[in-house]
Amino acid sequence: MRQVYLDYSATTPVKREVLDEMIPYFCEKFGNPSSLYQYGEDAAAAINKARNQVARLIGAGDREVIFTSCGSEADNWALIGTAHSLRKKGRGNHIITTQIEHHAILHTCKALEKEGFEVTYLGVKPDGRIDPEELKQAITDKTILISVMFVNNEMGAIQPIREAAAIARERDILFHTDAVQALGNVPIDVKELGIDMMSMSAHKIYGPKGIGALYIRKGVVLPGFIHGGAQEFGKRAGTESVPNMVGFGKAAELAMEQLTDHIERLTSLRDYFIQEVTEKISNVYINGGMEHRHPGNANLTFDFIEGEALLLYLNLNGISVSTGSACSSKSLVPSHVLAALGIPVERIHGSLRFSIGDFTTKEDIDYTVECLVKVVATLREISSVSGEKGW
Ligand SMILES: *Cc1c(COP(=O)(O)O)cnc(C)c1O
């Protein structure tokens, strides 16, 4: 049976060129980068190169990129580190973020609320974007941090990051963005955008799992998160995962080389998919706006259908998609992101995220549409016969 992977926003396969770069760092060049002999020097040089590759992708300086174990760690570090250090300095206890963040941000904010921090969760417009005016209004004398994700992982909305960062800077407030979904999918220049801290992850850009990074602008003081040795300029202890860093670096280099083509190719496949689905299936809606959107994201609602049932039937046909974020896909709690868009609960339950990537072909899309047409018809037939939902 044909296997079609349409969940690139959950994770991506490691590209062969990336793996090839990583392999020597397991058995041959296995040294500890802190060691003062050749093995160590080789490993340290590899890390330098990887750091440089990641820095170039986002327009950062070399020493402004600190590797972490994943995107979630980068998010936790940026928020908790800033919150603790600025409260200690008496700068305030208020944080502004959005309702549509990844759980790595939302659950960290909840933990900070338990410590006495106050958090404002901005809503979004029907297109999935925040209103910069609302952000301005939410700022108080106590605001110490604004964290707005760059690109949403469920419905792909690209946020007005430049505007949000400018608003933060005007009031002398630190600005962080979770750019895990943006990296390699939209052009990013941290200097030009005015970003103070930015979270990244390798496994969403065809690199290995278990490695991420936090961009920390020179001049921003963020206390270390993992205490121990002097690795990562003394900011993040722990013997470096050299192969993973090398893989992240190579993935970043490829992403930079291929950015324009990648965006063009994904956009055209995505638009073709949406056009086909909406033409061949009735009562289908696209969630979020089309103008500022991740090039590979199509989040669709199929009326009169349970998303989980559709997902399982598609899986039986070899097609892998998601009901939203991987974290909530095993629970039946309706997506907080689609709820923030103002989509009613029954429609949220009929929603699926299709995310397209570099290995997706037009044939994959055609096969998926063909299956969708059949499965949606079958499921709607069942639900109308059983009358379970009153349709
Ligand atoms: C995947 C993802 C994360 C988490 O990254 P990990 O490296 O898996 O921890 C954080 N934020 C967003 C928007 C993501 O899509």
mmCIF file of C-alpha atoms and ligand atoms in Angstrom:
data_model
loop_
_atom_site.group_PDB
_atom_site.id
_atom_site.type_symbol
_atom_site.label_atom_id
_atom_site.label_comp_id
_atom_site.label_asym_id
_atom_site.label_seq_id
_atom_site.Cartn_x
_atom_site.Cartn_y
_atom_site.Cartn_z
ATOM 1 C CA MET A 1 0.000 0.000 0.000
ATOM 2 C CA ARG A 2 1.084 3.522 -0.703
ATOM 3 C CA GLN A 3 2.434 5.335 2.357
ATOM 4 C CA VAL A 4 1.766 9.063 2.459
ATOM 5 C CA TYR A 5 3.211 11.118 5.282
ATOM 6 C CA LEU A 6 1.395 14.426 5.725
ATOM 7 C CA ASP A 7 2.439 15.335 9.246
ATOM 8 C CA TYR A 8 5.630 17.326 8.706
ATOM 9 C CA SER A 9 4.593 19.768 11.423
ATOM 10 C CA ALA A 10 4.842 16.934 13.963
ATOM 11 C CA THR A 11 8.285 15.876 12.807
ATOM 12 C CA THR A 12 10.302 15.396 9.631
ATOM 13 C CA PRO A 13 12.524 12.577 8.408
ATOM 14 C CA VAL A 14 16.258 13.219 8.685
ATOM 15 C CA LYS A 15 17.658 14.061 5.261
ATOM 16 C CA ARG A 16 20.295 11.655 3.971
ATOM 17 C CA GLU A 17 22.900 14.452 3.640
ATOM 18 C CA VAL A 18 22.237 15.350 7.279
ATOM 19 C CA LEU A 19 22.717 11.764 8.476
ATOM 20 C CA ASP A 20 25.901 11.418 6.408
ATOM 21 C CA GLU A 21 27.411 14.409 8.205
ATOM 22 C CA MET A 22 26.431 13.015 11.601
ATOM 23 C CA ILE A 23 27.727 9.453 11.272
ATOM 24 C CA PRO A 24 31.483 10.074 11.766
ATOM 25 C CA TYR A 25 30.725 11.727 15.111
ATOM 26 C CA PHE A 26 29.449 8.517 16.684
ATOM 27 C CA CYS A 27 32.278 5.975 16.349
ATOM 28 C CA GLU A 28 35.324 7.772 14.948
ATOM 29 C CA LYS A 29 35.218 11.425 15.968
ATOM 30 C CA PHE A 30 33.654 10.624 19.304
ATOM 31 C CA GLY A 31 35.745 12.968 21.455
ATOM 32 C CA ASN A 32 34.454 15.142 24.241
ATOM 33 C CA PRO A 33 34.609 18.735 22.951
ATOM 34 C CA SER A 34 35.996 19.868 26.311
ATOM 35 C CA SER A 35 39.065 17.626 26.016
ATOM 36 C CA LEU A 36 42.357 19.343 25.177
ATOM 37 C CA TYR A 37 43.744 16.812 22.689
ATOM 38 C CA GLN A 38 42.951 16.138 19.031
ATOM 39 C CA TYR A 39 39.724 14.157 19.566
ATOM 40 C CA GLY A 40 38.325 16.991 21.639
ATOM 41 C CA GLU A 41 39.494 19.660 19.222
ATOM 42 C CA ASP A 42 37.831 17.911 16.292
ATOM 43 C CA ALA A 43 34.554 17.674 18.158
ATOM 44 C CA ALA A 44 34.777 21.310 19.288
ATOM 45 C CA ALA A 45 35.457 22.413 15.715
ATOM 46 C CA ALA A 46 32.408 20.479 14.522
ATOM 47 C CA ILE A 47 30.239 22.250 17.084
ATOM 48 C CA ASN A 48 31.581 25.639 16.040
ATOM 49 C CA LYS A 49 30.729 24.910 12.454
ATOM 50 C CA ALA A 50 27.227 23.718 13.370
ATOM 51 C CA ARG A 51 26.605 26.798 15.498
ATOM 52 C CA ASN A 52 27.709 28.968 12.602
ATOM 53 C CA GLN A 53 25.359 27.164 10.214
ATOM 54 C CA VAL A 54 22.373 27.678 12.512
ATOM 55 C CA ALA A 55 23.345 31.310 13.181
ATOM 56 C CA ARG A 56 23.545 32.052 9.455
ATOM 57 C CA LEU A 57 20.035 30.723 8.849
ATOM 58 C CA ILE A 58 18.602 33.347 11.222
ATOM 59 C CA GLY A 59 21.062 36.212 10.743
ATOM 60 C CA ALA A 60 22.535 35.862 14.238
ATOM 61 C CA GLY A 61 26.071 36.178 15.524
ATOM 62 C CA ASP A 62 27.882 32.939 16.360
ATOM 63 C CA ARG A 63 27.896 33.389 20.091
ATOM 64 C CA GLU A 64 24.198 34.187 20.153
ATOM 65 C CA VAL A 65 23.103 30.612 19.386
ATOM 66 C CA ILE A 66 23.050 28.227 22.359
ATOM 67 C CA PHE A 67 22.213 24.587 21.746
ATOM 68 C CA THR A 68 19.565 22.958 23.936
ATOM 69 C CA SER A 69 18.101 19.449 24.080
ATOM 70 C CA CYS A 70 14.981 20.464 22.148
ATOM 71 C CA GLY A 71 12.630 23.295 21.269
ATOM 72 C CA SER A 72 10.667 22.737 24.466
ATOM 73 C CA GLU A 73 13.776 23.291 26.566
ATOM 74 C CA ALA A 74 14.507 26.523 24.692
ATOM 75 C CA ASP A 75 10.947 27.730 25.399
ATOM 76 C CA ASN A 76 11.173 26.775 29.094
ATOM 77 C CA TRP A 77 14.552 28.443 29.438
ATOM 78 C CA ALA A 78 13.549 31.715 27.788
ATOM 79 C CA LEU A 79 10.405 32.074 29.880
ATOM 80 C CA ILE A 80 11.498 30.748 33.265
ATOM 81 C CA GLY A 81 14.965 32.311 33.034
ATOM 82 C CA THR A 82 13.607 35.737 32.163
ATOM 83 C CA ALA A 83 10.780 35.551 34.688
ATOM 84 C CA HIS A 84 13.004 34.586 37.611
ATOM 85 C CA SER A 85 15.828 36.977 36.879
ATOM 86 C CA LEU A 86 13.675 40.032 36.204
ATOM 87 C CA ARG A 87 11.420 39.458 39.188
ATOM 88 C CA LYS A 88 14.501 39.241 41.361
ATOM 89 C CA LYS A 89 15.580 42.599 39.965
ATOM 90 C CA GLY A 90 12.179 44.008 40.865
ATOM 91 C CA ARG A 91 11.223 44.652 37.265
ATOM 92 C CA GLY A 92 7.770 43.087 37.579
ATOM 93 C CA ASN A 93 5.881 39.826 37.328
ATOM 94 C CA HIS A 94 3.696 40.175 34.232
ATOM 95 C CA ILE A 95 4.100 38.144 31.044
ATOM 96 C CA ILE A 96 2.149 38.489 27.808
ATOM 97 C CA THR A 97 1.719 35.562 25.442
ATOM 98 C CA THR A 98 -1.048 34.192 23.211
ATOM 99 C CA GLN A 99 -3.813 31.611 23.526
ATOM 100 C CA ILE A 100 -2.487 29.682 20.550
ATOM 101 C CA GLU A 101 1.032 28.884 21.752
ATOM 102 C CA HIS A 102 2.519 25.398 21.794
ATOM 103 C CA HIS A 103 2.160 23.603 25.130
ATOM 104 C CA ALA A 104 5.874 24.144 25.765
ATOM 105 C CA ILE A 105 4.955 27.812 26.239
ATOM 106 C CA LEU A 106 1.429 27.470 27.657
ATOM 107 C CA HIS A 107 2.293 24.900 30.326
ATOM 108 C CA THR A 108 5.410 26.855 31.283
ATOM 109 C CA CYS A 109 3.228 29.936 31.742
ATOM 110 C CA LYS A 110 0.814 27.930 33.878
ATOM 111 C CA ALA A 111 3.745 26.817 36.051
ATOM 112 C CA LEU A 112 4.877 30.442 36.368
ATOM 113 C CA GLU A 113 1.351 31.501 37.352
ATOM 114 C CA LYS A 114 1.564 29.038 40.251
ATOM 115 C CA GLU A 115 4.700 30.894 41.338
ATOM 116 C CA GLY A 116 2.794 34.158 41.437
ATOM 117 C CA PHE A 117 3.449 35.503 37.947
ATOM 118 C CA GLU A 118 0.587 37.060 36.048
ATOM 119 C CA VAL A 119 0.071 36.019 32.467
ATOM 120 C CA THR A 120 -2.095 37.632 29.798
ATOM 121 C CA TYR A 121 -3.104 35.299 26.972
ATOM 122 C CA LEU A 122 -3.908 37.304 23.857
ATOM 123 C CA GLY A 123 -6.660 36.071 21.591
ATOM 124 C CA VAL A 124 -6.409 35.939 17.801
ATOM 125 C CA LYS A 125 -8.493 37.164 14.893
ATOM 126 C CA PRO A 126 -10.315 34.634 12.673
ATOM 127 C CA ASP A 127 -7.227 34.522 10.450
ATOM 128 C CA GLY A 128 -5.272 33.193 13.428
ATOM 129 C CA ARG A 129 -3.120 36.295 13.995
ATOM 130 C CA ILE A 130 -2.870 38.504 17.038
ATOM 131 C CA ASP A 131 -3.873 42.153 16.874
ATOM 132 C CA PRO A 132 -0.790 44.287 17.658
ATOM 133 C CA GLU A 133 -3.114 46.976 19.093
ATOM 134 C CA GLU A 134 -4.369 44.473 21.655
ATOM 135 C CA LEU A 135 -0.796 43.629 22.553
ATOM 136 C CA LYS A 136 -0.070 47.304 23.176
ATOM 137 C CA GLN A 137 -3.131 47.575 25.409
ATOM 138 C CA ALA A 138 -2.110 44.531 27.439
ATOM 139 C CA ILE A 139 1.230 46.009 28.521
ATOM 140 C CA THR A 140 1.450 47.215 32.126
ATOM 141 C CA ASP A 141 4.216 48.726 34.250
ATOM 142 C CA LYS A 142 4.918 45.217 35.476
ATOM 143 C CA THR A 143 5.330 43.558 32.076
ATOM 144 C CA ILE A 144 8.744 41.887 31.793
ATOM 145 C CA LEU A 145 8.347 39.606 28.800
ATOM 146 C CA ILE A 146 6.308 39.233 25.630
ATOM 147 C CA SER A 147 6.345 35.817 23.962
ATOM 148 C CA VAL A 148 4.511 35.389 20.652
ATOM 149 C CA MET A 149 5.049 32.304 18.509
ATOM 150 C CA PHE A 150 6.346 32.962 14.985
ATOM 151 C CA VAL A 151 4.241 30.378 13.140
ATOM 152 C CA ASN A 152 1.434 28.354 14.666
ATOM 153 C CA ASN A 153 1.857 24.575 14.535
ATOM 154 C CA GLU A 154 -1.820 23.724 14.055
ATOM 155 C CA MET A 155 -3.233 26.174 11.542
ATOM 156 C CA GLY A 156 -0.038 27.753 10.265
ATOM 157 C CA ALA A 157 -0.733 31.440 10.942
ATOM 158 C CA ILE A 158 2.414 33.555 10.638
ATOM 159 C CA GLN A 159 2.299 36.183 13.380
ATOM 160 C CA PRO A 160 3.183 39.872 12.953
ATOM 161 C CA ILE A 161 6.531 39.363 14.679
ATOM 162 C CA ARG A 162 8.185 42.571 13.497
ATOM 163 C CA GLU A 163 5.304 44.669 14.868
ATOM 164 C CA ALA A 164 5.132 42.727 18.133
ATOM 165 C CA ALA A 165 8.903 42.988 18.677
ATOM 166 C CA ALA A 166 8.810 46.736 17.957
ATOM 167 C CA ILE A 167 6.042 47.241 20.510
ATOM 168 C CA ALA A 168 8.081 45.345 23.098
ATOM 169 C CA ARG A 169 11.244 47.302 22.362
ATOM 170 C CA GLU A 170 9.453 50.634 22.595
ATOM 171 C CA ARG A 171 8.495 49.792 26.172
ATOM 172 C CA ASP A 172 11.854 48.215 26.987
ATOM 173 C CA ILE A 173 10.321 44.748 27.394
ATOM 174 C CA LEU A 174 12.103 41.555 26.317
ATOM 175 C CA PHE A 175 10.641 39.836 23.263
ATOM 176 C CA HIS A 176 10.771 36.067 22.763
ATOM 177 C CA THR A 177 9.374 34.024 19.903
ATOM 178 C CA ASP A 178 8.902 30.266 19.523
ATOM 179 C CA ALA A 179 10.103 29.877 15.942
ATOM 180 C CA VAL A 180 10.129 26.085 15.824
ATOM 181 C CA GLN A 181 7.570 25.978 12.975
ATOM 182 C CA ALA A 182 8.936 29.088 11.277
ATOM 183 C CA LEU A 183 12.523 27.933 10.947
ATOM 184 C CA GLY A 184 13.229 26.863 7.381
ATOM 185 C CA ASN A 185 9.678 27.734 6.331
ATOM 186 C CA VAL A 186 9.746 31.527 6.386
ATOM 187 C CA PRO A 187 12.719 33.884 5.999
ATOM 188 C CA ILE A 188 14.020 34.914 9.444
ATOM 189 C CA ASP A 189 16.466 37.678 10.250
ATOM 190 C CA VAL A 190 16.521 38.143 14.021
ATOM 191 C CA LYS A 191 18.334 41.503 13.827
ATOM 192 C CA GLU A 192 16.022 42.987 11.289
ATOM 193 C CA LEU A 193 12.958 41.690 13.146
ATOM 194 C CA GLY A 194 14.190 42.970 16.527
ATOM 195 C CA ILE A 195 13.930 39.613 18.325
ATOM 196 C CA ASP A 196 15.639 39.212 21.728
ATOM 197 C CA MET A 197 15.235 35.443 22.155
ATOM 198 C CA MET A 198 14.084 32.755 19.746
ATOM 199 C CA SER A 199 13.468 29.016 20.164
ATOM 200 C CA MET A 200 14.355 26.501 17.455
ATOM 201 C CA SER A 201 14.333 22.736 16.972
ATOM 202 C CA ALA A 202 16.163 20.499 14.481
ATOM 203 C CA HIS A 203 13.610 17.737 13.980
ATOM 204 C CA LYS A 204 11.119 20.049 12.293
ATOM 205 C CA ILE A 205 13.675 20.965 9.605
ATOM 206 C CA TYR A 206 14.889 17.489 8.552
ATOM 207 C CA GLY A 207 17.442 17.263 11.347
ATOM 208 C CA PRO A 208 17.645 14.820 14.277
ATOM 209 C CA LYS A 209 15.329 14.742 17.275
ATOM 210 C CA GLY A 210 16.661 15.764 20.663
ATOM 211 C CA ILE A 211 18.454 18.957 19.666
ATOM 212 C CA GLY A 212 17.250 22.534 19.650
ATOM 213 C CA ALA A 213 18.667 25.988 20.211
ATOM 214 C CA LEU A 214 17.873 29.292 21.808
ATOM 215 C CA TYR A 215 18.961 32.494 20.118
ATOM 216 C CA ILE A 216 19.886 34.996 22.828
ATOM 217 C CA ARG A 217 20.683 38.455 21.515
ATOM 218 C CA LYS A 218 24.029 39.799 22.678
ATOM 219 C CA GLY A 219 23.267 42.072 25.614
ATOM 220 C CA VAL A 220 20.318 40.038 26.901
ATOM 221 C CA VAL A 221 21.208 38.561 30.276
ATOM 222 C CA LEU A 222 19.626 35.154 30.728
ATOM 223 C CA PRO A 223 20.763 33.003 33.650
ATOM 224 C CA GLY A 224 21.824 29.446 32.860
ATOM 225 C CA PHE A 225 19.114 26.799 32.964
ATOM 226 C CA ILE A 226 21.146 23.592 33.317
ATOM 227 C CA HIS A 227 23.904 23.997 35.896
ATOM 228 C CA GLY A 228 27.194 22.138 35.645
ATOM 229 C CA GLY A 229 30.159 22.461 33.322
ATOM 230 C CA ALA A 230 31.138 25.442 31.205
ATOM 231 C CA GLN A 231 29.706 24.167 27.917
ATOM 232 C CA GLU A 232 27.831 26.534 25.598
ATOM 233 C CA PHE A 233 29.716 29.614 26.852
ATOM 234 C CA GLY A 234 28.795 28.654 30.405
ATOM 235 C CA LYS A 235 25.116 29.088 29.626
ATOM 236 C CA ARG A 236 23.980 25.487 29.229
ATOM 237 C CA ALA A 237 25.889 22.697 30.946
ATOM 238 C CA GLY A 238 26.133 19.097 29.799
ATOM 239 C CA THR A 239 28.481 17.279 27.451
ATOM 240 C CA GLU A 240 27.470 18.365 23.996
ATOM 241 C CA SER A 241 25.475 16.067 21.735
ATOM 242 C CA VAL A 242 28.010 16.491 18.950
ATOM 243 C CA PRO A 243 26.313 14.308 16.286
ATOM 244 C CA ASN A 244 22.974 16.026 16.890
ATOM 245 C CA MET A 245 24.533 19.467 16.723
ATOM 246 C CA VAL A 246 26.320 18.549 13.499
ATOM 247 C CA GLY A 247 23.001 17.289 12.123
ATOM 248 C CA PHE A 248 21.180 20.467 13.140
ATOM 249 C CA GLY A 249 23.912 22.532 11.494
ATOM 250 C CA LYS A 250 23.700 20.626 8.216
ATOM 251 C CA ALA A 251 19.895 20.770 8.242
ATOM 252 C CA ALA A 252 20.097 24.538 8.780
ATOM 253 C CA GLU A 253 22.564 24.905 5.910
ATOM 254 C CA LEU A 254 20.275 22.944 3.574
ATOM 255 C CA ALA A 255 17.230 24.901 4.759
ATOM 256 C CA MET A 256 19.014 28.145 3.950
ATOM 257 C CA GLU A 257 20.133 27.008 0.490
ATOM 258 C CA GLN A 258 16.688 25.685 -0.378
ATOM 259 C CA LEU A 259 14.439 28.210 1.360
ATOM 260 C CA THR A 260 12.995 29.938 -1.704
ATOM 261 C CA ASP A 261 12.424 26.714 -3.660
ATOM 262 C CA HIS A 262 11.074 24.958 -0.578
ATOM 263 C CA ILE A 263 8.493 27.682 0.065
ATOM 264 C CA GLU A 264 7.432 27.798 -3.576
ATOM 265 C CA ARG A 265 7.103 24.044 -3.893
ATOM 266 C CA LEU A 266 5.173 23.555 -0.661
ATOM 267 C CA THR A 267 2.861 26.476 -1.343
ATOM 268 C CA SER A 268 1.932 25.172 -4.756
ATOM 269 C CA LEU A 269 1.308 21.601 -3.494
ATOM 270 C CA ARG A 270 -0.701 22.936 -0.557
ATOM 271 C CA ASP A 271 -2.847 25.188 -2.705
ATOM 272 C CA TYR A 272 -3.418 22.359 -5.174
ATOM 273 C CA PHE A 273 -4.495 20.101 -2.288
ATOM 274 C CA ILE A 274 -6.925 22.672 -0.882
ATOM 275 C CA GLN A 275 -8.354 23.363 -4.325
ATOM 276 C CA GLU A 276 -8.882 19.664 -5.035
ATOM 277 C CA VAL A 277 -10.443 18.923 -1.654
ATOM 278 C CA THR A 278 -12.828 21.866 -1.700
ATOM 279 C CA GLU A 279 -13.812 21.110 -5.285
ATOM 280 C CA LYS A 280 -14.461 17.406 -4.748
ATOM 281 C CA ILE A 281 -15.907 17.406 -1.237
ATOM 282 C CA SER A 282 -18.790 19.528 0.003
ATOM 283 C CA ASN A 283 -18.926 21.327 3.364
ATOM 284 C CA VAL A 284 -15.173 21.619 3.835
ATOM 285 C CA TYR A 285 -13.638 24.698 5.425
ATOM 286 C CA ILE A 286 -10.096 25.923 5.729
ATOM 287 C CA ASN A 287 -9.164 27.119 9.213
ATOM 288 C CA GLY A 288 -7.071 30.277 9.493
ATOM 289 C CA GLY A 289 -6.287 32.850 6.835
ATOM 290 C CA MET A 290 -4.443 32.078 3.599
ATOM 291 C CA GLU A 291 -2.340 35.219 3.317
ATOM 292 C CA HIS A 292 0.035 34.772 6.260
ATOM 293 C CA ARG A 293 0.344 31.018 6.438
ATOM 294 C CA HIS A 294 2.991 28.302 6.758
ATOM 295 C CA PRO A 295 3.597 27.140 3.164
ATOM 296 C CA GLY A 296 2.871 23.476 3.958
ATOM 297 C CA ASN A 297 -0.125 23.815 6.287
ATOM 298 C CA ALA A 298 -3.706 22.944 5.444
ATOM 299 C CA ASN A 299 -6.019 22.705 8.469
ATOM 300 C CA LEU A 300 -9.442 21.603 7.276
ATOM 301 C CA THR A 301 -12.828 21.083 8.855
ATOM 302 C CA PHE A 302 -15.113 18.421 7.372
ATOM 303 C CA ASP A 303 -18.666 19.005 8.528
ATOM 304 C CA PHE A 304 -20.668 16.046 9.916
ATOM 305 C CA ILE A 305 -17.488 14.064 10.596
ATOM 306 C CA GLU A 306 -15.356 13.109 13.578
ATOM 307 C CA GLY A 307 -11.745 14.036 12.897
ATOM 308 C CA GLU A 308 -10.503 10.990 14.825
ATOM 309 C CA ALA A 309 -12.595 8.631 12.704
ATOM 310 C CA LEU A 310 -11.314 10.277 9.536
ATOM 311 C CA LEU A 311 -7.742 10.059 10.810
ATOM 312 C CA LEU A 312 -8.094 6.333 11.543
ATOM 313 C CA TYR A 313 -9.644 5.573 8.155
ATOM 314 C CA LEU A 314 -6.905 7.537 6.406
ATOM 315 C CA ASN A 315 -4.340 5.598 8.420
ATOM 316 C CA LEU A 316 -5.882 2.336 7.145
ATOM 317 C CA ASN A 317 -5.169 3.709 3.680
ATOM 318 C CA GLY A 318 -1.541 4.443 4.550
ATOM 319 C CA ILE A 319 -2.015 8.173 5.057
ATOM 320 C CA SER A 320 -0.583 9.840 8.168
ATOM 321 C CA VAL A 321 -2.209 13.080 9.327
ATOM 322 C CA SER A 322 -2.941 14.713 12.643
ATOM 323 C CA THR A 323 -5.909 16.145 14.505
ATOM 324 C CA GLY A 324 -3.730 19.026 15.663
ATOM 325 C CA SER A 325 -0.727 19.178 17.895
ATOM 326 C CA ALA A 326 0.898 15.851 18.690
ATOM 327 C CA CYS A 327 0.466 16.568 22.376
ATOM 328 C CA SER A 328 -3.312 16.747 22.229
ATOM 329 C CA SER A 329 -3.857 14.165 19.517
ATOM 330 C CA LYS A 330 -4.309 11.358 22.019
ATOM 331 C CA SER A 331 -6.874 13.252 24.034
ATOM 332 C CA LEU A 332 -10.333 14.295 22.955
ATOM 333 C CA VAL A 333 -9.958 17.793 24.357
ATOM 334 C CA PRO A 334 -10.802 20.142 21.500
ATOM 335 C CA SER A 335 -7.824 22.041 20.139
ATOM 336 C CA HIS A 336 -7.158 25.243 22.083
ATOM 337 C CA VAL A 337 -5.888 26.802 18.876
ATOM 338 C CA LEU A 338 -9.018 26.233 16.822
ATOM 339 C CA ALA A 339 -11.119 27.287 19.813
ATOM 340 C CA ALA A 340 -9.180 30.576 19.893
ATOM 341 C CA LEU A 341 -10.150 31.117 16.239
ATOM 342 C CA GLY A 342 -13.769 31.059 17.376
ATOM 343 C CA ILE A 343 -14.548 27.747 15.698
ATOM 344 C CA PRO A 344 -17.464 25.948 17.414
ATOM 345 C CA VAL A 345 -16.637 22.716 19.271
ATOM 346 C CA GLU A 346 -18.481 20.391 16.863
ATOM 347 C CA ARG A 347 -16.534 21.833 13.951
ATOM 348 C CA ILE A 348 -13.252 21.507 15.855
ATOM 349 C CA HIS A 349 -13.998 17.802 16.240
ATOM 350 C CA GLY A 350 -14.268 17.537 12.459
ATOM 351 C CA SER A 351 -10.875 19.129 11.842
ATOM 352 C CA LEU A 352 -7.614 17.649 10.608
ATOM 353 C CA ARG A 353 -4.178 19.098 9.996
ATOM 354 C CA PHE A 354 -2.441 18.116 6.777
ATOM 355 C CA SER A 355 1.173 19.284 6.700
ATOM 356 C CA ILE A 356 3.190 18.998 3.538
ATOM 357 C CA GLY A 357 6.984 18.741 3.336
ATOM 358 C CA ASP A 358 9.971 18.268 1.056
ATOM 359 C CA PHE A 359 9.257 14.629 0.251
ATOM 360 C CA THR A 360 5.579 15.136 -0.567
ATOM 361 C CA THR A 361 4.728 14.579 -4.234
ATOM 362 C CA LYS A 362 1.766 15.534 -6.394
ATOM 363 C CA GLU A 363 0.915 11.807 -6.548
ATOM 364 C CA ASP A 364 0.746 11.751 -2.734
ATOM 365 C CA ILE A 365 -1.734 14.609 -2.848
ATOM 366 C CA ASP A 366 -3.843 12.974 -5.571
ATOM 367 C CA TYR A 367 -3.958 9.708 -3.647
ATOM 368 C CA THR A 368 -4.914 11.533 -0.438
ATOM 369 C CA VAL A 369 -7.708 13.451 -2.134
ATOM 370 C CA GLU A 370 -8.996 10.235 -3.719
ATOM 371 C CA CYS A 371 -9.105 8.525 -0.293
ATOM 372 C CA LEU A 372 -10.643 11.563 1.378
ATOM 373 C CA VAL A 373 -13.481 11.659 -1.121
ATOM 374 C CA LYS A 374 -14.320 7.999 -0.397
ATOM 375 C CA VAL A 375 -13.824 8.058 3.358
ATOM 376 C CA VAL A 376 -15.699 11.304 3.913
ATOM 377 C CA ALA A 377 -18.640 9.982 1.884
ATOM 378 C CA THR A 378 -18.682 6.731 3.895
ATOM 379 C CA LEU A 379 -18.468 8.485 7.263
ATOM 380 C CA ARG A 380 -21.191 10.968 6.357
ATOM 381 C CA GLU A 381 -23.374 8.100 5.212
ATOM 382 C CA ILE A 382 -22.893 6.335 8.550
ATOM 383 C CA SER A 383 -23.578 9.447 10.600
ATOM 384 C CA SER A 384 -26.741 10.258 8.637
ATOM 385 C CA VAL A 385 -28.020 6.663 8.920
ATOM 386 C CA SER A 386 -27.292 6.336 12.615
ATOM 387 C CA GLY A 387 -28.699 9.792 13.210
ATOM 388 C CA GLU A 388 -26.287 9.941 16.079
ATOM 389 C CA LYS A 389 -25.568 13.578 15.585
ATOM 390 C CA GLY A 390 -29.018 14.589 14.422
ATOM 391 C CA TRP A 391 -27.961 15.238 10.827
HETATM 392 C C1 LIG B 1 7.516 20.980 17.881
HETATM 393 C C2 LIG B 1 7.308 22.283 18.519
HETATM 394 C C3 LIG B 1 7.899 22.598 19.750
HETATM 395 C C4 LIG B 1 8.687 21.600 20.541
HETATM 396 O O1 LIG B 1 9.927 21.278 19.970
HETATM 397 P P1 LIG B 1 10.648 19.941 20.479
HETATM 398 O O2 LIG B 1 12.011 20.018 19.889
HETATM 399 O O3 LIG B 1 9.834 18.807 19.957
HETATM 400 O O4 LIG B 1 10.658 19.999 21.959
HETATM 401 C C5 LIG B 1 7.716 23.849 20.267
HETATM 402 N N1 LIG B 1 6.992 24.771 19.623
HETATM 403 C C6 LIG B 1 6.405 24.513 18.440
HETATM 404 C C7 LIG B 1 5.642 25.590 17.766
HETATM 405 C C8 LIG B 1 6.541 23.263 17.855
HETATM 406 O O5 LIG B 1 5.941 23.012 16.694
#
